[in-house]
C-alpha positions as CSV (number, residue, x, y, z in Angstrom):
1,M,46.2,61.5,-189.9
2,R,45.9,59.2,-193.4
3,K,42.7,59.4,-195.1
4,I,41.4,57.1,-198.1
5,S,39.0,58.2,-200.4
6,V,35.3,55.6,-200.7
7,L,32.6,54.7,-202.8
8,M,30.3,54.8,-199.9
9,L,28.2,52.0,-201.3
10,A,31.2,49.8,-202.6
11,P,32.1,46.6,-200.3
12,F,36.0,47.8,-200.6
13,L,38.3,51.2,-200.3
14,I,39.8,53.2,-203.7
15,G,41.1,56.5,-204.5
16,A,44.2,58.4,-203.4
17,V,45.6,59.1,-200.8
18,I,45.9,62.2,-198.9
19,I,48.0,62.5,-196.2
20,S,47.6,65.4,-193.6
21,S,48.6,65.9,-190.3
22,A,47.2,65.3,-186.8
23,F,48.7,66.4,-183.4
24,V,48.3,64.5,-180.0
25,N,46.3,66.8,-177.6
26,N,48.8,66.8,-174.7
27,K,46.7,69.2,-172.1
28,R,45.4,66.8,-169.3
29,I,41.9,66.7,-169.1
30,E,39.9,66.1,-165.9
31,K,39.8,62.4,-165.1
32,L,36.7,60.4,-166.1
33,K,33.6,60.6,-163.8
34,P,30.5,59.0,-165.0
35,E,27.5,61.0,-164.1
36,G,24.8,59.0,-165.4
37,K,23.7,55.7,-166.6
38,G,25.4,55.6,-169.4
39,F,27.9,53.7,-171.2
40,A,31.2,54.1,-174.0
41,L,32.3,52.2,-176.3
42,V,35.6,53.5,-178.1
43,E,36.0,52.1,-181.3
44,L,39.9,53.0,-182.8
45,F,40.8,52.0,-186.3
46,T,44.1,51.9,-187.0
47,S,47.3,49.9,-188.4
48,E,50.9,49.1,-188.0
49,G,51.9,50.5,-191.5
50,C,50.4,54.1,-190.8
51,S,52.9,56.4,-189.6
52,S,50.0,58.8,-187.7
53,C,48.5,55.8,-185.6
54,P,50.8,55.1,-182.8
55,P,50.1,58.3,-181.0
56,A,46.2,57.0,-181.3
57,D,47.7,53.6,-179.8
58,E,49.6,55.0,-177.3
59,L,46.4,57.0,-175.8
60,V,43.3,54.4,-175.8
61,A,46.2,52.5,-173.5
62,K,46.4,55.2,-171.5
63,V,42.3,55.6,-171.1
64,Q,42.3,51.9,-170.8
65,K,44.9,51.8,-167.8
66,E,42.2,54.6,-166.3
67,I,38.7,53.4,-166.9
68,G,39.1,50.3,-163.8
69,D,35.1,48.9,-163.3
70,K,34.0,52.5,-165.4
71,P,31.5,51.2,-168.3
72,V,34.2,51.9,-171.0
73,Y,34.8,49.4,-173.7
74,I,37.4,49.8,-175.9
75,L,38.0,48.1,-179.6
76,A,41.3,48.3,-181.6
77,Y,40.7,47.3,-185.3
78,H,43.8,47.2,-187.2
79,V,42.7,47.8,-190.9
80,D,43.7,46.1,-194.2
81,Y,44.6,48.8,-196.3
82,W,47.8,50.2,-195.4
83,N,49.4,46.9,-195.9
84,R,50.5,47.4,-199.4
85,L,53.0,50.3,-198.0
86,G,55.6,47.3,-197.1
87,W,54.5,45.9,-194.1
88,K,51.2,43.5,-193.5
89,D,49.6,44.1,-190.2
90,V,49.9,40.9,-188.3
91,F,46.2,41.9,-186.8
92,S,44.8,43.0,-189.6
93,N,41.5,42.1,-191.6
94,A,39.8,43.0,-194.3
95,D,36.1,42.5,-192.0
96,Y,37.6,45.6,-189.8
97,S,37.9,47.8,-193.1
98,K,34.2,46.9,-194.1
99,R,33.4,47.9,-190.9
100,Q,35.3,51.5,-191.0
101,N,33.0,51.6,-194.7
102,E,30.2,51.0,-193.1
103,Y,30.9,54.3,-190.2
104,A,31.4,56.0,-193.2
105,R,28.3,55.2,-195.0
106,W,26.2,55.7,-191.0
107,L,28.1,59.2,-190.7
108,K,28.0,60.6,-194.4
109,L,31.6,60.5,-194.2
110,S,33.3,61.3,-197.9
111,Q,36.5,59.4,-196.8
112,V,37.9,56.8,-194.0
113,Y,41.2,57.8,-192.4
114,T,43.4,56.7,-189.9
115,P,43.9,56.7,-186.4
116,Q,40.0,57.0,-186.6
117,I,37.5,56.9,-183.2
118,V,33.9,56.3,-183.5
119,V,32.0,56.6,-179.6
120,N,28.9,55.0,-179.4
121,G,28.1,54.7,-183.2
122,K,27.4,58.5,-183.7
123,T,30.8,60.5,-182.9
124,E,34.1,60.5,-185.0
125,F,37.3,62.6,-184.9
126,V,40.9,61.8,-185.2
127,G,42.4,59.2,-183.1
128,S,44.9,60.7,-181.3
129,Q,42.8,64.1,-180.0
130,E,42.5,63.3,-176.3
131,G,40.4,66.0,-175.1
132,A,38.0,65.0,-178.0
133,L,38.2,61.1,-177.0
134,R,37.7,62.2,-173.1
135,N,34.7,65.1,-173.8
136,A,32.9,61.8,-176.0
137,I,33.6,59.2,-173.2
138,K,32.2,62.0,-170.9
139,N,29.2,62.4,-173.0
140,G,28.7,58.7,-173.3
141,L,28.7,58.1,-169.4
142,Q,25.9,60.4,-168.7
143,G,23.7,58.8,-171.1
144,G,21.0,56.2,-169.9
145,D,21.0,52.9,-170.0
146,D,17.8,51.7,-171.7
147,V,19.6,48.6,-173.2
148,N,21.8,46.2,-170.8
149,V,24.4,43.7,-172.2
150,N,25.0,40.9,-169.9
151,L,27.5,38.1,-171.3
152,D,29.0,35.0,-169.6
153,V,32.0,33.5,-171.3
154,A,33.9,30.0,-171.2
155,R,36.6,28.2,-172.2
156,N,36.0,24.9,-174.2
157,A,38.6,21.8,-174.0
158,N,39.3,22.0,-177.7
159,N,40.3,25.3,-178.0
160,T,36.6,27.7,-178.2
161,A,34.8,29.8,-176.3
162,T,31.1,29.9,-176.2
163,I,29.8,33.4,-175.1
164,Q,26.2,34.0,-174.1
165,Y,24.1,37.0,-174.3
166,K,21.0,38.3,-172.5
167,I,19.6,41.5,-173.8
168,E,17.3,43.8,-171.4
169,G,15.6,47.1,-172.5
170,N,14.2,48.3,-175.1
171,T,16.0,47.2,-178.2
172,G,13.1,47.3,-181.5
173,R,14.6,44.3,-182.8
174,G,13.7,44.9,-186.4
175,N,17.2,46.6,-186.8
176,N,19.2,45.8,-184.0
177,V,22.4,43.1,-184.1
178,I,24.1,42.0,-181.3
179,S,28.7,42.0,-181.7
180,L,31.2,40.4,-180.0
181,A,34.5,40.9,-180.3
182,L,37.4,38.7,-178.7
183,V,39.5,40.9,-177.6
184,Q,43.7,40.5,-176.9
185,K,44.3,43.2,-174.3
186,Q,48.3,43.7,-174.8
187,A,50.8,43.2,-177.7
188,V,54.0,44.5,-179.0
189,I,55.5,44.1,-182.3
190,K,58.4,45.4,-183.8
191,V,57.9,46.6,-187.4
192,E,60.7,45.5,-189.4
193,R,59.4,47.7,-192.8
194,G,56.9,50.4,-194.4
195,E,56.4,53.9,-192.3
196,N,56.9,52.5,-188.6
197,G,59.9,50.7,-190.1
198,G,62.2,49.8,-187.1
199,R,59.8,50.9,-184.3
200,T,58.8,48.7,-181.7
201,L,54.8,49.3,-181.1
202,A,52.6,48.3,-178.4
203,H,49.1,48.1,-178.7
204,A,46.2,48.4,-176.6
205,Q,42.6,46.1,-176.8
206,I,43.2,44.2,-179.8
207,V,40.1,43.0,-181.7
208,R,41.0,39.5,-183.3
209,N,37.4,38.1,-183.8
210,L,34.4,40.2,-184.6
211,Q,31.0,38.4,-184.9
212,T,27.5,39.8,-185.3
213,L,24.3,38.0,-185.2
214,P,20.7,39.2,-186.0
215,L,18.9,40.2,-182.3
216,S,16.4,38.0,-183.7
217,K,15.6,37.1,-179.5
218,N,17.1,38.8,-176.6
219,A,19.3,35.7,-175.5
220,G,21.6,33.4,-177.4
221,S,25.1,31.9,-177.7
222,T,27.7,31.6,-180.3
223,T,31.1,30.1,-180.5
224,L,34.5,31.5,-180.9
225,T,38.0,29.6,-182.4
226,L,40.6,30.8,-179.7
227,P,44.0,31.8,-181.3
228,A,47.1,30.0,-180.8
229,G,49.2,31.5,-177.9
230,F,45.8,32.1,-175.9
231,N,45.8,33.1,-172.3
232,A,42.7,33.8,-170.3
233,Q,44.1,36.2,-168.6
234,G,45.1,38.5,-171.8
235,W,41.9,38.6,-173.1
236,E,38.4,39.7,-172.7
237,V,35.1,39.6,-174.9
238,I,33.2,42.9,-175.2
239,G,29.8,42.8,-177.0
240,F,27.6,46.1,-177.7
241,V,23.7,46.1,-179.9
242,Q,23.9,48.5,-182.4
243,N,21.2,49.6,-184.6
244,T,22.2,48.7,-188.0
245,G,19.9,51.8,-189.5
246,N,21.7,54.2,-188.2
247,G,25.0,52.9,-186.3
248,A,24.2,54.2,-183.0
249,V,25.4,51.7,-180.0
250,L,22.0,51.1,-177.7
251,G,24.1,49.0,-175.2
252,A,27.5,47.3,-174.5
253,S,29.5,45.3,-171.9
254,K,32.2,43.0,-171.5
255,A,33.2,39.4,-169.7
256,Q,36.6,37.9,-168.8
257,F,37.8,34.6,-169.3
258,K,38.0,32.1,-165.8
259,V,41.3,31.1,-165.5
260,T,41.4,27.4,-164.6
261,A,44.9,25.9,-164.1
262,A,43.8,22.8,-165.9
263,I,43.5,24.5,-169.5
264,D,45.6,26.9,-169.1
């Protein structure tokens, strides 16, 4: 686990790096069994420049293969603050580092670190801890479904996508937003320098674009630019409603791109 100190109200990261160890819990945990009407939004903060991160990337990829049609939604944000160690993560974005800082404020943490996982905006732990992840998902699935998120995504001919959303339920819109993440399902990168230099890393559920909109009404739409090399089969959109006062995620859903031969 790699930690870095932050000022809770600052928009940037400061402080010295504190190195500590994290170990993967290899004990087999019971398969995911949803017992309620809940959901689990799993947000991983990771980096190709962090030697502790590959086990967490492998863990979320493993869980992603297991979930099937269960309401479990995985987002992997590649932060940018480890880029200074000699390798620029090609998926990194300063906006994702700022989002992690928001969680530090919501969860009253004195530091941010990688790999970190946050589930439903309420529970956080070291991203390579399998038991903690499975328990958090189980707890999320046992919850309620007070807010339903319905998404529809359409690819346009000008290399953009239009995302329409409709929210059902009591959202208390005054403090809530809807976030829409464009997700690349898989990628493999050969890291040439830095802490993971010489390794080939596999990634899953990579957030490539994140738009957050005020929830002023229960329905709306937005347009995203699609990255070069986009393939409808390898991408999806995950949307979620979040309370900006405490970080709690109230509902989530996903939508797949329609595969059309005329465009693909």
